[in-house]
Amino acid sequence: MTDLATPPAHDQAMTVWLGRYAAALEVDAPTAEAIDQILRLAAVAAHATVRQAAPVACWLAAQAAVPLDEALAIAARMEVGERR
């Protein structure tokens, strides 16, 4: 199972680009906590299947308007269930 307690590191270039992208989309930029949760969700999806599942899982969570912590918990439960 992916370690959900350790947030992944992200660099300043990513944060700057995401801020610019958010501005272009006319939405708020994600917080550092949100970025960490998104990256953890992506990691769970990628490790449970293939790398390409990571962005699609994040998109699905956004489409469902599910809070990030809930989306991550759901993905983690699915990962555990699939290993049984």
PDB file of N, CA and C in Angstrom:
ATOM      1  N   MET A   1       0.847  -1.181   0.000  1.00  0.00           N
ATOM      2  CA  MET A   1       0.000   0.000   0.000  1.00  0.00           C
ATOM      3  C   MET A   1       0.887   1.236   0.000  1.00  0.00           C
ATOM      4  N   THR A   2       0.456   2.271  -0.664  1.00  0.00           N
ATOM      5  CA  THR A   2       1.202   3.519  -0.721  1.00  0.00           C
ATOM      6  C   THR A   2       1.204   4.178   0.652  1.00  0.00           C
ATOM      7  N   ASP A   3       2.341   4.753   1.035  1.00  0.00           N
ATOM      8  CA  ASP A   3       2.451   5.444   2.321  1.00  0.00           C
ATOM      9  C   ASP A   3       1.736   6.787   2.213  1.00  0.00           C
ATOM     10  N   LEU A   4       0.558   6.885   2.805  1.00  0.00           N
ATOM     11  CA  LEU A   4      -0.230   8.107   2.722  1.00  0.00           C
ATOM     12  C   LEU A   4       0.173   9.123   3.783  1.00  0.00           C
ATOM     13  N   ALA A   5       1.008   8.735   4.725  1.00  0.00           N
ATOM     14  CA  ALA A   5       1.404   9.638   5.800  1.00  0.00           C
ATOM     15  C   ALA A   5       2.532  10.572   5.382  1.00  0.00           C
ATOM     16  N   THR A   6       3.311  10.182   4.385  1.00  0.00           N
ATOM     17  CA  THR A   6       4.443  10.995   3.960  1.00  0.00           C
ATOM     18  C   THR A   6       4.085  11.789   2.715  1.00  0.00           C
ATOM     19  N   PRO A   7       3.944  13.112   2.842  1.00  0.00           N
ATOM     20  CA  PRO A   7       3.593  13.882   1.662  1.00  0.00           C
ATOM     21  C   PRO A   7       4.761  13.936   0.679  1.00  0.00           C
ATOM     22  N   PRO A   8       4.450  13.870  -0.616  1.00  0.00           N
ATOM     23  CA  PRO A   8       5.515  13.960  -1.606  1.00  0.00           C
ATOM     24  C   PRO A   8       6.059  15.383  -1.673  1.00  0.00           C
ATOM     25  N   ALA A   9       7.319  15.499  -2.031  1.00  0.00           N
ATOM     26  CA  ALA A   9       7.929  16.823  -2.167  1.00  0.00           C
ATOM     27  C   ALA A   9       7.541  17.416  -3.516  1.00  0.00           C
ATOM     28  N   HIS A  10       7.338  18.711  -3.543  1.00  0.00           N
ATOM     29  CA  HIS A  10       7.100  19.370  -4.815  1.00  0.00           C
ATOM     30  C   HIS A  10       7.959  20.622  -4.869  1.00  0.00           C
ATOM     31  N   ASP A  11       8.342  20.978  -6.086  1.00  0.00           N
ATOM     32  CA  ASP A  11       9.289  22.077  -6.224  1.00  0.00           C
ATOM     33  C   ASP A  11       8.600  23.383  -6.581  1.00  0.00           C
ATOM     34  N   GLN A  12       9.389  24.440  -6.524  1.00  0.00           N
ATOM     35  CA  GLN A  12       8.872  25.778  -6.761  1.00  0.00           C
ATOM     36  C   GLN A  12       8.390  25.950  -8.200  1.00  0.00           C
ATOM     37  N   ALA A  13       9.074  25.351  -9.170  1.00  0.00           N
ATOM     38  CA  ALA A  13       8.661  25.492 -10.566  1.00  0.00           C
ATOM     39  C   ALA A  13       7.251  24.948 -10.768  1.00  0.00           C
ATOM     40  N   MET A  14       6.950  23.806 -10.133  1.00  0.00           N
ATOM     41  CA  MET A  14       5.613  23.234 -10.245  1.00  0.00           C
ATOM     42  C   MET A  14       4.588  24.165  -9.626  1.00  0.00           C
ATOM     43  N   THR A  15       4.891  24.682  -8.456  1.00  0.00           N
ATOM     44  CA  THR A  15       3.965  25.565  -7.756  1.00  0.00           C
ATOM     45  C   THR A  15       3.690  26.820  -8.570  1.00  0.00           C
ATOM     46  N   VAL A  16       4.738  27.390  -9.157  1.00  0.00           N
ATOM     47  CA  VAL A  16       4.572  28.586  -9.986  1.00  0.00           C
ATOM     48  C   VAL A  16       3.717  28.275 -11.206  1.00  0.00           C
ATOM     49  N   TRP A  17       4.018  27.164 -11.885  1.00  0.00           N
ATOM     50  CA  TRP A  17       3.256  26.815 -13.087  1.00  0.00           C
ATOM     51  C   TRP A  17       1.794  26.574 -12.747  1.00  0.00           C
ATOM     52  N   LEU A  18       1.537  25.838 -11.660  1.00  0.00           N
ATOM     53  CA  LEU A  18       0.161  25.577 -11.259  1.00  0.00           C
ATOM     54  C   LEU A  18      -0.577  26.870 -10.920  1.00  0.00           C
ATOM     55  N   GLY A  19       0.116  27.804 -10.296  1.00  0.00           N
ATOM     56  CA  GLY A  19      -0.491  29.101  -9.996  1.00  0.00           C
ATOM     57  C   GLY A  19      -0.864  29.857 -11.260  1.00  0.00           C
ATOM     58  N   ARG A  20       0.011  29.821 -12.236  1.00  0.00           N
ATOM     59  CA  ARG A  20      -0.265  30.487 -13.521  1.00  0.00           C
ATOM     60  C   ARG A  20      -1.403  29.789 -14.255  1.00  0.00           C
ATOM     61  N   TYR A  21      -1.407  28.464 -14.219  1.00  0.00           N
ATOM     62  CA  TYR A  21      -2.471  27.702 -14.881  1.00  0.00           C
ATOM     63  C   TYR A  21      -3.819  27.986 -14.211  1.00  0.00           C
ATOM     64  N   ALA A  22      -3.832  28.004 -12.886  1.00  0.00           N
ATOM     65  CA  ALA A  22      -5.057  28.309 -12.152  1.00  0.00           C
ATOM     66  C   ALA A  22      -5.574  29.698 -12.522  1.00  0.00           C
ATOM     67  N   ALA A  23      -4.671  30.661 -12.619  1.00  0.00           N
ATOM     68  CA  ALA A  23      -5.078  32.017 -12.996  1.00  0.00           C
ATOM     69  C   ALA A  23      -5.683  32.031 -14.401  1.00  0.00           C
ATOM     70  N   ALA A  24      -5.083  31.270 -15.315  1.00  0.00           N
ATOM     71  CA  ALA A  24      -5.609  31.201 -16.682  1.00  0.00           C
ATOM     72  C   ALA A  24      -6.994  30.561 -16.713  1.00  0.00           C
ATOM     73  N   LEU A  25      -7.233  29.625 -15.792  1.00  0.00           N
ATOM     74  CA  LEU A  25      -8.536  28.965 -15.693  1.00  0.00           C
ATOM     75  C   LEU A  25      -9.520  29.770 -14.839  1.00  0.00           C
ATOM     76  N   GLU A  26      -9.017  30.845 -14.245  1.00  0.00           N
ATOM     77  CA  GLU A  26      -9.806  31.715 -13.369  1.00  0.00           C
ATOM     78  C   GLU A  26     -10.351  30.970 -12.150  1.00  0.00           C
ATOM     79  N   VAL A  27      -9.463  30.163 -11.537  1.00  0.00           N
ATOM     80  CA  VAL A  27      -9.769  29.475 -10.291  1.00  0.00           C
ATOM     81  C   VAL A  27      -8.636  29.738  -9.308  1.00  0.00           C
ATOM     82  N   ASP A  28      -8.875  29.437  -8.036  1.00  0.00           N
ATOM     83  CA  ASP A  28      -7.824  29.581  -7.031  1.00  0.00           C
ATOM     84  C   ASP A  28      -6.746  28.524  -7.256  1.00  0.00           C
ATOM     85  N   ALA A  29      -5.512  28.901  -7.015  1.00  0.00           N
ATOM     86  CA  ALA A  29      -4.411  27.937  -7.080  1.00  0.00           C
ATOM     87  C   ALA A  29      -4.539  26.964  -5.914  1.00  0.00           C
ATOM     88  N   PRO A  30      -4.109  25.723  -6.104  1.00  0.00           N
ATOM     89  CA  PRO A  30      -4.194  24.765  -5.005  1.00  0.00           C
ATOM     90  C   PRO A  30      -3.222  25.119  -3.885  1.00  0.00           C
ATOM     91  N   THR A  31      -3.623  24.819  -2.674  1.00  0.00           N
ATOM     92  CA  THR A  31      -2.737  25.012  -1.528  1.00  0.00           C
ATOM     93  C   THR A  31      -1.676  23.917  -1.535  1.00  0.00           C
ATOM     94  N   ALA A  32      -0.663  24.078  -0.721  1.00  0.00           N
ATOM     95  CA  ALA A  32       0.368  23.041  -0.600  1.00  0.00           C
ATOM     96  C   ALA A  32      -0.260  21.733  -0.115  1.00  0.00           C
ATOM     97  N   GLU A  33      -1.214  21.835   0.811  1.00  0.00           N
ATOM     98  CA  GLU A  33      -1.894  20.637   1.314  1.00  0.00           C
ATOM     99  C   GLU A  33      -2.686  19.956   0.190  1.00  0.00           C
ATOM    100  N   ALA A  34      -3.382  20.742  -0.631  1.00  0.00           N
ATOM    101  CA  ALA A  34      -4.148  20.172  -1.742  1.00  0.00           C
ATOM    102  C   ALA A  34      -3.221  19.499  -2.749  1.00  0.00           C
ATOM    103  N   ILE A  35      -2.092  20.138  -3.035  1.00  0.00           N
ATOM    104  CA  ILE A  35      -1.126  19.535  -3.956  1.00  0.00           C
ATOM    105  C   ILE A  35      -0.656  18.192  -3.414  1.00  0.00           C
ATOM    106  N   ASP A  36      -0.343  18.137  -2.129  1.00  0.00           N
ATOM    107  CA  ASP A  36       0.098  16.885  -1.519  1.00  0.00           C
ATOM    108  C   ASP A  36      -0.980  15.807  -1.646  1.00  0.00           C
ATOM    109  N   GLN A  37      -2.237  16.169  -1.392  1.00  0.00           N
ATOM    110  CA  GLN A  37      -3.324  15.192  -1.486  1.00  0.00           C
ATOM    111  C   GLN A  37      -3.534  14.728  -2.926  1.00  0.00           C
ATOM    112  N   ILE A  38      -3.458  15.643  -3.871  1.00  0.00           N
ATOM    113  CA  ILE A  38      -3.601  15.288  -5.287  1.00  0.00           C
ATOM    114  C   ILE A  38      -2.490  14.330  -5.704  1.00  0.00           C
ATOM    115  N   LEU A  39      -1.270  14.639  -5.299  1.00  0.00           N
ATOM    116  CA  LEU A  39      -0.147  13.774  -5.660  1.00  0.00           C
ATOM    117  C   LEU A  39      -0.261  12.406  -5.006  1.00  0.00           C
ATOM    118  N   ARG A  40      -0.779  12.359  -3.768  1.00  0.00           N
ATOM    119  CA  ARG A  40      -0.983  11.058  -3.117  1.00  0.00           C
ATOM    120  C   ARG A  40      -2.069  10.258  -3.828  1.00  0.00           C
ATOM    121  N   LEU A  41      -3.154  10.934  -4.230  1.00  0.00           N
ATOM    122  CA  LEU A  41      -4.218  10.255  -4.980  1.00  0.00           C
ATOM    123  C   LEU A  41      -3.659   9.710  -6.290  1.00  0.00           C
ATOM    124  N   ALA A  42      -2.876  10.520  -6.985  1.00  0.00           N
ATOM    125  CA  ALA A  42      -2.268  10.077  -8.238  1.00  0.00           C
ATOM    126  C   ALA A  42      -1.354   8.872  -8.008  1.00  0.00           C
ATOM    127  N   ALA A  43      -0.599   8.897  -6.923  1.00  0.00           N
ATOM    128  CA  ALA A  43       0.318   7.787  -6.624  1.00  0.00           C
ATOM    129  C   ALA A  43      -0.445   6.497  -6.359  1.00  0.00           C
ATOM    130  N   VAL A  44      -1.536   6.589  -5.603  1.00  0.00           N
ATOM    131  CA  VAL A  44      -2.330   5.399  -5.320  1.00  0.00           C
ATOM    132  C   VAL A  44      -2.866   4.819  -6.622  1.00  0.00           C
ATOM    133  N   ALA A  45      -3.427   5.673  -7.473  1.00  0.00           N
ATOM    134  CA  ALA A  45      -3.987   5.202  -8.750  1.00  0.00           C
ATOM    135  C   ALA A  45      -2.908   4.586  -9.629  1.00  0.00           C
ATOM    136  N   ALA A  46      -1.753   5.232  -9.701  1.00  0.00           N
ATOM    137  CA  ALA A  46      -0.673   4.725 -10.549  1.00  0.00           C
ATOM    138  C   ALA A  46      -0.135   3.395 -10.044  1.00  0.00           C
ATOM    139  N   HIS A  47      -0.002   3.257  -8.735  1.00  0.00           N
ATOM    140  CA  HIS A  47       0.530   2.011  -8.180  1.00  0.00           C
ATOM    141  C   HIS A  47      -0.490   0.878  -8.222  1.00  0.00           C
ATOM    142  N   ALA A  48      -1.778   1.227  -8.216  1.00  0.00           N
ATOM    143  CA  ALA A  48      -2.813   0.200  -8.256  1.00  0.00           C
ATOM    144  C   ALA A  48      -3.011  -0.350  -9.671  1.00  0.00           C
ATOM    145  N   THR A  49      -2.681   0.449 -10.681  1.00  0.00           N
ATOM    146  CA  THR A  49      -2.902   0.025 -12.060  1.00  0.00           C
ATOM    147  C   THR A  49      -1.693   0.375 -12.913  1.00  0.00           C
ATOM    148  N   VAL A  50      -1.840   1.417 -13.716  1.00  0.00           N
ATOM    149  CA  VAL A  50      -0.751   1.914 -14.566  1.00  0.00           C
ATOM    150  C   VAL A  50      -0.632   3.418 -14.359  1.00  0.00           C
ATOM    151  N   ARG A  51       0.502   3.973 -14.733  1.00  0.00           N
ATOM    152  CA  ARG A  51       0.741   5.415 -14.524  1.00  0.00           C
ATOM    153  C   ARG A  51      -0.350   6.296 -15.125  1.00  0.00           C
ATOM    154  N   GLN A  52      -0.864   5.894 -16.267  1.00  0.00           N
ATOM    155  CA  GLN A  52      -1.859   6.712 -16.948  1.00  0.00           C
ATOM    156  C   GLN A  52      -3.144   6.868 -16.135  1.00  0.00           C
ATOM    157  N   ALA A  53      -3.370   5.994 -15.174  1.00  0.00           N
ATOM    158  CA  ALA A  53      -4.562   6.104 -14.331  1.00  0.00           C
ATOM    159  C   ALA A  53      -4.479   7.302 -13.384  1.00  0.00           C
ATOM    160  N   ALA A  54      -3.282   7.783 -13.094  1.00  0.00           N
ATOM    161  CA  ALA A  54      -3.113   8.854 -12.113  1.00  0.00           C
ATOM    162  C   ALA A  54      -3.866  10.136 -12.487  1.00  0.00           C
ATOM    163  N   PRO A  55      -3.627  10.717 -13.653  1.00  0.00           N
ATOM    164  CA  PRO A  55      -4.359  11.956 -13.951  1.00  0.00           C
ATOM    165  C   PRO A  55      -5.853  11.722 -14.138  1.00  0.00           C
ATOM    166  N   VAL A  56      -6.218  10.560 -14.648  1.00  0.00           N
ATOM    167  CA  VAL A  56      -7.635  10.273 -14.861  1.00  0.00           C
ATOM    168  C   VAL A  56      -8.355  10.122 -13.520  1.00  0.00           C
ATOM    169  N   ALA A  57      -7.716   9.485 -12.545  1.00  0.00           N
ATOM    170  CA  ALA A  57      -8.317   9.364 -11.213  1.00  0.00           C
ATOM    171  C   ALA A  57      -8.534  10.742 -10.587  1.00  0.00           C
ATOM    172  N   CYS A  58      -7.570  11.627 -10.754  1.00  0.00           N
ATOM    173  CA  CYS A  58      -7.711  12.987 -10.218  1.00  0.00           C
ATOM    174  C   CYS A  58      -8.856  13.718 -10.917  1.00  0.00           C
ATOM    175  N   TRP A  59      -8.958  13.540 -12.231  1.00  0.00           N
ATOM    176  CA  TRP A  59     -10.042  14.159 -12.994  1.00  0.00           C
ATOM    177  C   TRP A  59     -11.390  13.620 -12.523  1.00  0.00           C
ATOM    178  N   LEU A  60     -11.474  12.302 -12.304  1.00  0.00           N
ATOM    179  CA  LEU A  60     -12.724  11.707 -11.827  1.00  0.00           C
ATOM    180  C   LEU A  60     -13.131  12.285 -10.481  1.00  0.00           C
ATOM    181  N   ALA A  61     -12.175  12.429  -9.582  1.00  0.00           N
ATOM    182  CA  ALA A  61     -12.477  13.004  -8.267  1.00  0.00           C
ATOM    183  C   ALA A  61     -12.991  14.438  -8.418  1.00  0.00           C
ATOM    184  N   ALA A  62     -12.386  15.195  -9.313  1.00  0.00           N
ATOM    185  CA  ALA A  62     -12.834  16.570  -9.550  1.00  0.00           C
ATOM    186  C   ALA A  62     -14.236  16.588 -10.157  1.00  0.00           C
ATOM    187  N   GLN A  63     -14.487  15.700 -11.109  1.00  0.00           N
ATOM    188  CA  GLN A  63     -15.807  15.630 -11.737  1.00  0.00           C
ATOM    189  C   GLN A  63     -16.887  15.272 -10.718  1.00  0.00           C
ATOM    190  N   ALA A  64     -16.539  14.421  -9.774  1.00  0.00           N
ATOM    191  CA  ALA A  64     -17.489  13.993  -8.747  1.00  0.00           C
ATOM    192  C   ALA A  64     -17.627  15.030  -7.631  1.00  0.00           C
ATOM    193  N   ALA A  65     -16.773  16.051  -7.659  1.00  0.00           N
ATOM    194  CA  ALA A  65     -16.749  17.088  -6.619  1.00  0.00           C
ATOM    195  C   ALA A  65     -16.579  16.469  -5.231  1.00  0.00           C
ATOM    196  N   VAL A  66     -15.746  15.429  -5.182  1.00  0.00           N
ATOM    197  CA  VAL A  66     -15.447  14.755  -3.928  1.00  0.00           C
ATOM    198  C   VAL A  66     -14.260  15.474  -3.272  1.00  0.00           C
ATOM    199  N   PRO A  67     -14.341  15.786  -1.990  1.00  0.00           N
ATOM    200  CA  PRO A  67     -13.194  16.405  -1.320  1.00  0.00           C
ATOM    201  C   PRO A  67     -11.949  15.517  -1.469  1.00  0.00           C
ATOM    202  N   LEU A  68     -10.787  16.132  -1.561  1.00  0.00           N
ATOM    203  CA  LEU A  68      -9.556  15.383  -1.811  1.00  0.00           C
ATOM    204  C   LEU A  68      -9.285  14.315  -0.762  1.00  0.00           C
ATOM    205  N   ASP A  69      -9.514  14.631   0.512  1.00  0.00           N
ATOM    206  CA  ASP A  69      -9.242  13.625   1.540  1.00  0.00           C
ATOM    207  C   ASP A  69     -10.158  12.419   1.382  1.00  0.00           C
ATOM    208  N   GLU A  70     -11.399  12.651   0.983  1.00  0.00           N
ATOM    209  CA  GLU A  70     -12.330  11.551   0.760  1.00  0.00           C
ATOM    210  C   GLU A  70     -11.938  10.747  -0.488  1.00  0.00           C
ATOM    211  N   ALA A  71     -11.557  11.450  -1.557  1.00  0.00           N
ATOM    212  CA  ALA A  71     -11.135  10.770  -2.785  1.00  0.00           C
ATOM    213  C   ALA A  71      -9.924   9.886  -2.512  1.00  0.00           C
ATOM    214  N   LEU A  72      -8.993  10.390  -1.728  1.00  0.00           N
ATOM    215  CA  LEU A  72      -7.794   9.630  -1.383  1.00  0.00           C
ATOM    216  C   LEU A  72      -8.146   8.401  -0.546  1.00  0.00           C
ATOM    217  N   ALA A  73      -9.046   8.572   0.411  1.00  0.00           N
ATOM    218  CA  ALA A  73      -9.460   7.454   1.257  1.00  0.00           C
ATOM    219  C   ALA A  73     -10.155   6.370   0.426  1.00  0.00           C
ATOM    220  N   ILE A  74     -10.996   6.782  -0.507  1.00  0.00           N
ATOM    221  CA  ILE A  74     -11.688   5.818  -1.373  1.00  0.00           C
ATOM    222  C   ILE A  74     -10.675   5.051  -2.209  1.00  0.00           C
ATOM    223  N   ALA A  75      -9.729   5.771  -2.799  1.00  0.00           N
ATOM    224  CA  ALA A  75      -8.705   5.121  -3.629  1.00  0.00           C
ATOM    225  C   ALA A  75      -7.856   4.164  -2.803  1.00  0.00           C
ATOM    226  N   ALA A  76      -7.513   4.565  -1.586  1.00  0.00           N
ATOM    227  CA  ALA A  76      -6.700   3.702  -0.725  1.00  0.00           C
ATOM    228  C   ALA A  76      -7.456   2.437  -0.356  1.00  0.00           C
ATOM    229  N   ARG A  77      -8.746   2.564  -0.058  1.00  0.00           N
ATOM    230  CA  ARG A  77      -9.565   1.390   0.257  1.00  0.00           C
ATOM    231  C   ARG A  77      -9.636   0.458  -0.950  1.00  0.00           C
ATOM    232  N   MET A  78      -9.761   1.010  -2.139  1.00  0.00           N
ATOM    233  CA  MET A  78      -9.809   0.183  -3.351  1.00  0.00           C
ATOM    234  C   MET A  78      -8.504  -0.559  -3.540  1.00  0.00           C
ATOM    235  N   GLU A  79      -7.391   0.125  -3.282  1.00  0.00           N
ATOM    236  CA  GLU A  79      -6.077  -0.500  -3.446  1.00  0.00           C
ATOM    237  C   GLU A  79      -5.930  -1.676  -2.485  1.00  0.00           C
ATOM    238  N   VAL A  80      -6.353  -1.499  -1.248  1.00  0.00           N
ATOM    239  CA  VAL A  80      -6.263  -2.570  -0.250  1.00  0.00           C
ATOM    240  C   VAL A  80      -7.163  -3.726  -0.661  1.00  0.00           C
ATOM    241  N   GLY A  81      -8.389  -3.421  -1.102  1.00  0.00           N
ATOM    242  CA  GLY A  81      -9.330  -4.461  -1.507  1.00  0.00           C
ATOM    243  C   GLY A  81      -8.848  -5.259  -2.700  1.00  0.00           C
ATOM    244  N   GLU A  82      -8.109  -4.630  -3.599  1.00  0.00           N
ATOM    245  CA  GLU A  82      -7.629  -5.313  -4.790  1.00  0.00           C
ATOM    246  C   GLU A  82      -6.495  -6.273  -4.475  1.00  0.00           C
ATOM    247  N   ARG A  83      -5.813  -6.100  -3.364  1.00  0.00           N
ATOM    248  CA  ARG A  83      -4.679  -6.948  -3.014  1.00  0.00           C
ATOM    249  C   ARG A  83      -5.098  -8.184  -2.236  1.00  0.00           C
ATOM    250  N   ARG A  84      -6.359  -8.294  -1.901  1.00  0.00           N
ATOM    251  CA  ARG A  84      -6.830  -9.452  -1.124  1.00  0.00           C
ATOM    252  C   ARG A  84      -6.946 -10.662  -1.981  1.00  0.00           C
TER     253      ARG A  84
END
